[in-house]
Coordinates of N, CA and C in Angstrom, one line a residue:
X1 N 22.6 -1.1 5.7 CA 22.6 -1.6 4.4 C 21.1 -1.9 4.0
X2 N 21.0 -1.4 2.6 CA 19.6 -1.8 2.1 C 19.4 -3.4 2.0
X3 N 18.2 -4.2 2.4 CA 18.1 -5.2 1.7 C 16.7 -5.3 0.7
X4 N 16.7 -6.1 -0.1 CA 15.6 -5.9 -1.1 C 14.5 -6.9 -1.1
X5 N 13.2 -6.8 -1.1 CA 12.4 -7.8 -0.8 C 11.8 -8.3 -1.8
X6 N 11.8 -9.4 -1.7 CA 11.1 -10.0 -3.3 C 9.8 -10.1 -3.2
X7 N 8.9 -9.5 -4.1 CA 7.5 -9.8 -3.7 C 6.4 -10.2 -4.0
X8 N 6.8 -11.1 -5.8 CA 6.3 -11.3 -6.7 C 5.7 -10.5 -7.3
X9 N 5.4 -9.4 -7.4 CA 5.3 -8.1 -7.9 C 5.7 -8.0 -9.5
X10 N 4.8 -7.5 -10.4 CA 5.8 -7.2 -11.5 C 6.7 -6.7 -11.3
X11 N 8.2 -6.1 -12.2 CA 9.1 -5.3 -11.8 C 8.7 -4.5 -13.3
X12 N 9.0 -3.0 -12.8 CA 8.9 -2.5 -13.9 C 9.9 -1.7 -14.7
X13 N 9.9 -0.6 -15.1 CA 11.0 0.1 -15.8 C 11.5 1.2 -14.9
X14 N 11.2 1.7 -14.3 CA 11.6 2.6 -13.7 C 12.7 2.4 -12.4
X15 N 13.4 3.2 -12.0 CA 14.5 2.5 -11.0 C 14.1 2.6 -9.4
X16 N 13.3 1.4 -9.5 CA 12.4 1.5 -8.3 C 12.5 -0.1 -7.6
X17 N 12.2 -0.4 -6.4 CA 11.8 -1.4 -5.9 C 10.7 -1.4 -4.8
X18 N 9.8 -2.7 -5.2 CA 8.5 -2.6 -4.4 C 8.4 -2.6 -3.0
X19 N 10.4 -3.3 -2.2 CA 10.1 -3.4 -0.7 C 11.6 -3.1 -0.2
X20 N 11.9 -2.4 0.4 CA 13.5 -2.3 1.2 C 13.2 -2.4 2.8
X21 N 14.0 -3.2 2.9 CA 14.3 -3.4 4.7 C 15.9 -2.5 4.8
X22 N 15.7 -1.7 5.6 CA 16.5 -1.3 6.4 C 16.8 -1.3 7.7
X23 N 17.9 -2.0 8.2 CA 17.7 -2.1 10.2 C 16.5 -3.0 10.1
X24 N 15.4 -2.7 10.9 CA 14.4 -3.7 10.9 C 13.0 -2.8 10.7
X25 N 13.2 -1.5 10.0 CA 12.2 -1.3 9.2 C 12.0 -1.6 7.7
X26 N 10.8 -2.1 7.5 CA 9.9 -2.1 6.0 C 9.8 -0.8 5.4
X27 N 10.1 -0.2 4.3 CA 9.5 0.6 3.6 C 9.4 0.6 2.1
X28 N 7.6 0.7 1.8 CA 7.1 0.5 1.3 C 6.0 1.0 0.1
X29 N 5.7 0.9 -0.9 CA 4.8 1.6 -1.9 C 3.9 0.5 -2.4
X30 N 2.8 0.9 -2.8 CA 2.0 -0.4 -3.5 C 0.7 0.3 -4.1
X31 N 0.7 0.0 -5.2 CA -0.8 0.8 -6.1 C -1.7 -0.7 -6.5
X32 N -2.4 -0.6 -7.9 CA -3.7 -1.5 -7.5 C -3.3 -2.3 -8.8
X33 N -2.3 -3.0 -8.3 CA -1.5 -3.5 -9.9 C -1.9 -5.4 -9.5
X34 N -1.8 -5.9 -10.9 CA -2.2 -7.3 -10.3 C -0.3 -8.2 -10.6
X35 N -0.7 -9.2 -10.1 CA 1.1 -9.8 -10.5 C 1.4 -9.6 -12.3
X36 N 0.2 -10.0 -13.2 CA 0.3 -10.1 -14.4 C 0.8 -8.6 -14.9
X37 N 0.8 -7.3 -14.5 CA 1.4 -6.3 -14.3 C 0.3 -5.5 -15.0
X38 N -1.4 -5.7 -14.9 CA -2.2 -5.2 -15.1 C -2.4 -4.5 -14.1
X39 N -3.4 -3.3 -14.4 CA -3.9 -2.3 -13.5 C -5.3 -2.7 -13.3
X40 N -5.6 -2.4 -12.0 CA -7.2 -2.6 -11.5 C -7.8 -1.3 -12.3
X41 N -8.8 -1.2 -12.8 CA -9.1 0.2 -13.4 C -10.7 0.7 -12.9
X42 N -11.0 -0.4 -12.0 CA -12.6 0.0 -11.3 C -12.6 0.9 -10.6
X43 N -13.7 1.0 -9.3 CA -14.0 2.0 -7.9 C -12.6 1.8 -7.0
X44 N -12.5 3.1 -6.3 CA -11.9 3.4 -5.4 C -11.6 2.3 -4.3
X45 N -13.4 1.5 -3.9 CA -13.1 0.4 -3.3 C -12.0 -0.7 -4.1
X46 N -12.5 -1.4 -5.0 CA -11.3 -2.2 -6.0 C -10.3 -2.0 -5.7
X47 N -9.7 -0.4 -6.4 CA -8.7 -0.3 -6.1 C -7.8 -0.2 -5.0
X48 N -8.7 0.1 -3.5 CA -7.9 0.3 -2.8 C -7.8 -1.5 -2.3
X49 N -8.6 -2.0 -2.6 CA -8.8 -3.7 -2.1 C -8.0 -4.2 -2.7
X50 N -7.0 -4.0 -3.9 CA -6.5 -4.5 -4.5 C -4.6 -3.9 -3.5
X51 N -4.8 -2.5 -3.6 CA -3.7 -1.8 -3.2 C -3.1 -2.3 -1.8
X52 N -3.7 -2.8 -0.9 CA -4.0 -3.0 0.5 C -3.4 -4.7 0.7
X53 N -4.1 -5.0 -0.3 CA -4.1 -7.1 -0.9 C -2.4 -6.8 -1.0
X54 N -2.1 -6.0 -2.1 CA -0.3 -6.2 -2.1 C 0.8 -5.8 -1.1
X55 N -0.2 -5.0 -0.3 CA 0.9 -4.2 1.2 C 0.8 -5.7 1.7
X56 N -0.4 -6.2 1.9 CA -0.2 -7.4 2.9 C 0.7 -8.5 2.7
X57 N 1.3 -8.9 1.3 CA 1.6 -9.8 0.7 C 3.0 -9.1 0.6
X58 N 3.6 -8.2 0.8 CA 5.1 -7.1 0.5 C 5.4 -7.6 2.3
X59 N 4.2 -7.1 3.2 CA 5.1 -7.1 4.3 C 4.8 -8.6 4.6
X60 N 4.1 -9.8 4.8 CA 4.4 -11.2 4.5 C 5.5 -11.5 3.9
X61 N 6.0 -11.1 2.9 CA 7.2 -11.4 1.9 C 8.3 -11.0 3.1
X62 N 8.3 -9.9 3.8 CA 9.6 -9.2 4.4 C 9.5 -10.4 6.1
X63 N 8.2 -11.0 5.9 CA 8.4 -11.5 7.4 C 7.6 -11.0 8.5
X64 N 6.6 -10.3 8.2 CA 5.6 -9.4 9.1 C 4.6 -9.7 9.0
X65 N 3.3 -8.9 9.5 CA 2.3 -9.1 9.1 C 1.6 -7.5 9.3
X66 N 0.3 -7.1 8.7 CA -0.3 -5.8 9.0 C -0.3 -5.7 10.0
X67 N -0.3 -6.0 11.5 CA 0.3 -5.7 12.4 C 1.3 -4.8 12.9
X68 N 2.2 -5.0 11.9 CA 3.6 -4.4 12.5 C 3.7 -3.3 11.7
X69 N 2.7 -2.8 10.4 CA 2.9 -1.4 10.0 C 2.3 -0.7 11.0
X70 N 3.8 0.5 11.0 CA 3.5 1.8 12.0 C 2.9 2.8 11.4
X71 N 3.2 2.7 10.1 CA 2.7 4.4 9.5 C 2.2 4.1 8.5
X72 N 1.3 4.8 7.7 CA 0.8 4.8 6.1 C 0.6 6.4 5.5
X73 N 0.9 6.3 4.5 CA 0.6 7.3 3.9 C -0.3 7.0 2.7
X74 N -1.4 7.8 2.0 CA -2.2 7.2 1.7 C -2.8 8.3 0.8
X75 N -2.2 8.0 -0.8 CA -2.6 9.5 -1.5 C -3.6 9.0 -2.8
X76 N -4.9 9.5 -2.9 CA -5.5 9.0 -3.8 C -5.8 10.8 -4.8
X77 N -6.5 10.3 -5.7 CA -6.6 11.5 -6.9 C -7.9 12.0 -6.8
X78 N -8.6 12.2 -5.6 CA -9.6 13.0 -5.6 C -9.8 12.5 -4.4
X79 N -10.6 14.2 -4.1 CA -11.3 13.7 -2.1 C -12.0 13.0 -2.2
X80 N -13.0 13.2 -3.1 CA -14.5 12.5 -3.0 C -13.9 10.5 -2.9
X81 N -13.1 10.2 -3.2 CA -12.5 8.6 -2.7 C -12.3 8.4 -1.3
X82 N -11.8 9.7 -0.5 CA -11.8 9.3 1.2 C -12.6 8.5 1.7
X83 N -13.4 8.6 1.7 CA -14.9 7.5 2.1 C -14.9 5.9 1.9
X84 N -14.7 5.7 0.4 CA -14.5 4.5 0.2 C -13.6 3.9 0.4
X85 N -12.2 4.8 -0.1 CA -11.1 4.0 0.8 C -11.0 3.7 2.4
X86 N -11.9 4.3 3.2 CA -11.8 4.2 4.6 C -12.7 3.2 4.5
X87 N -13.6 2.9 4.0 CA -14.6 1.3 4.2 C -13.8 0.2 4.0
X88 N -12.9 0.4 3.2 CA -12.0 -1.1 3.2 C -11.0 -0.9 3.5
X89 N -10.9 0.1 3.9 CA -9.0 0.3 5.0 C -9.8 -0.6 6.0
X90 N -10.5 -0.5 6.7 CA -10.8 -1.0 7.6 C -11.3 -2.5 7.8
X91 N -11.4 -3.0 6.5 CA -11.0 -4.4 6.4 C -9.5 -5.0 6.6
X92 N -8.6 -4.0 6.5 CA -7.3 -4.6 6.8 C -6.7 -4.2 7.7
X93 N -6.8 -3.4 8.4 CA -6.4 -2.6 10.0 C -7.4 -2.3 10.7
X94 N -6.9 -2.9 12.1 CA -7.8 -2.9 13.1 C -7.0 -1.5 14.3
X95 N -8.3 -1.7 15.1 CA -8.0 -0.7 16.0 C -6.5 -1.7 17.2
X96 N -5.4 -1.2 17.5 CA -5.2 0.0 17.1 C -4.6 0.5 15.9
X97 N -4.6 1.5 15.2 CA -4.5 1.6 13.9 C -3.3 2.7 13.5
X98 N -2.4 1.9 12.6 CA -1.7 2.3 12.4 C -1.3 4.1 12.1
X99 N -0.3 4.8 12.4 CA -0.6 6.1 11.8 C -1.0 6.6 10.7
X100 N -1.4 7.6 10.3 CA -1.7 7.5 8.8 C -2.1 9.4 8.3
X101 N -1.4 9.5 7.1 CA -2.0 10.7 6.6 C -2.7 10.2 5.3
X102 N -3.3 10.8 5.2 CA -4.3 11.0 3.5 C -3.7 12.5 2.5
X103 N -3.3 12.2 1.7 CA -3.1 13.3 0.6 C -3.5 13.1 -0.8
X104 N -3.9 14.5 -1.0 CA -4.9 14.3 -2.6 C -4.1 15.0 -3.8
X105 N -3.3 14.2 -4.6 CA -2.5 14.7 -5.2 C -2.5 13.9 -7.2
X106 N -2.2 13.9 -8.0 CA -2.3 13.5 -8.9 C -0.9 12.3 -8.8
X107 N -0.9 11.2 -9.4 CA -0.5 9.9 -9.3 C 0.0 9.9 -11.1
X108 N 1.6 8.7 -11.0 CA 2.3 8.8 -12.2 C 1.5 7.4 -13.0
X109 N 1.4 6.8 -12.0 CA 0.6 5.6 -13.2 C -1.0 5.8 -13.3
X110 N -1.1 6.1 -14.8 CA -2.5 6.4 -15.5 C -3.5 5.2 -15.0
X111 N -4.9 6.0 -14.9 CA -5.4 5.2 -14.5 C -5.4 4.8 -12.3
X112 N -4.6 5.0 -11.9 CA -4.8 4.4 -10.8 C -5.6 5.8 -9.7
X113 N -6.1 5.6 -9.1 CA -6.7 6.2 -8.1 C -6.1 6.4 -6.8
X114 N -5.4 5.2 -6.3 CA -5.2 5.4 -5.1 C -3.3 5.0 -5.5
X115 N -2.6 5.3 -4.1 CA -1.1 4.6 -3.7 C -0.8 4.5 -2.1
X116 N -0.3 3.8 -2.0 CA -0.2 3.7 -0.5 C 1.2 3.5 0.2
X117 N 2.0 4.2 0.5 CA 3.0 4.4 1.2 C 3.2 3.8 2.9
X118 N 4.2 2.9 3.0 CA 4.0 2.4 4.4 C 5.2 2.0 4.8
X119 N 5.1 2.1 6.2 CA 6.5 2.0 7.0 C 5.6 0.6 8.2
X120 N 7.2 -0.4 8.4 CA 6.3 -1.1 9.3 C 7.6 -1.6 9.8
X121 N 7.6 -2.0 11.5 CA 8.7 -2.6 12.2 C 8.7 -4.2 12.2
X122 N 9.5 -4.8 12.2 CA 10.0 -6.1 11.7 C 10.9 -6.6 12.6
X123 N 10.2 -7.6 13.7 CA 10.6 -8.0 14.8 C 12.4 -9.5 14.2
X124 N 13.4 -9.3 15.2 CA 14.1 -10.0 14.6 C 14.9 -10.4 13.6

């Protein structure tokens, strides 16, 4: 059974939710949105500082910590951002480091650069 994580998050229009636990995985989305349901609209760093700020505060909300994410998926709107988003990925995940793909694809909310897809185990 799904359960649903609250995460202080705006909620928006779409038929979506920001966190589901299933069994005792997290699975998760998070872009560079602020609670007031503003968009970060700066550099790639920002945004991903901002994007990363809300995974940590989704999987705290579920009971976890970046620790216990296993996987990320991690799709920003141009290559030339790899770089920067890896300078502050690495403010939030340490070695050993979670799995992870990178894909370069165009994104539904205007404006955002980066999104971040994550799976994480949830002890108990």
């Amino acid at each position: 059974m799904r359960k649903i994580i609250k995460t202080g998050l705006p909620e928006g229009s779409a038929p979506v939710e920001w966190a589901t636990v299933g069994g005792r995985t997290l699975y998760t989305a998070s872009i560079p949105i602020y609670e007031d349901g503003s968009l970060e609209t700066g550099s790639i760093e920002e945004q991903t500082r901002l994007t990363l700020a809300n995974l940590q505060k989704i999987v705290e909300a579920a009971g976890g910590t970046l620790d216990d994410v296993t996987q990320v998926q991690v799709i920003l709107t141009e290559k030339r951002y790899f770089e920067g988003m890896n300078e502050v990925y690495r403010e939030f995940f340490k070695a050993p480091f979670p799995n992870r793909a990178t894909i370069v694809a165009d994104l539904m909310v205007p404006g955002a650069k980066i999104e971040i897809i994550a799976n994480a185990w949830l002890e108990g």
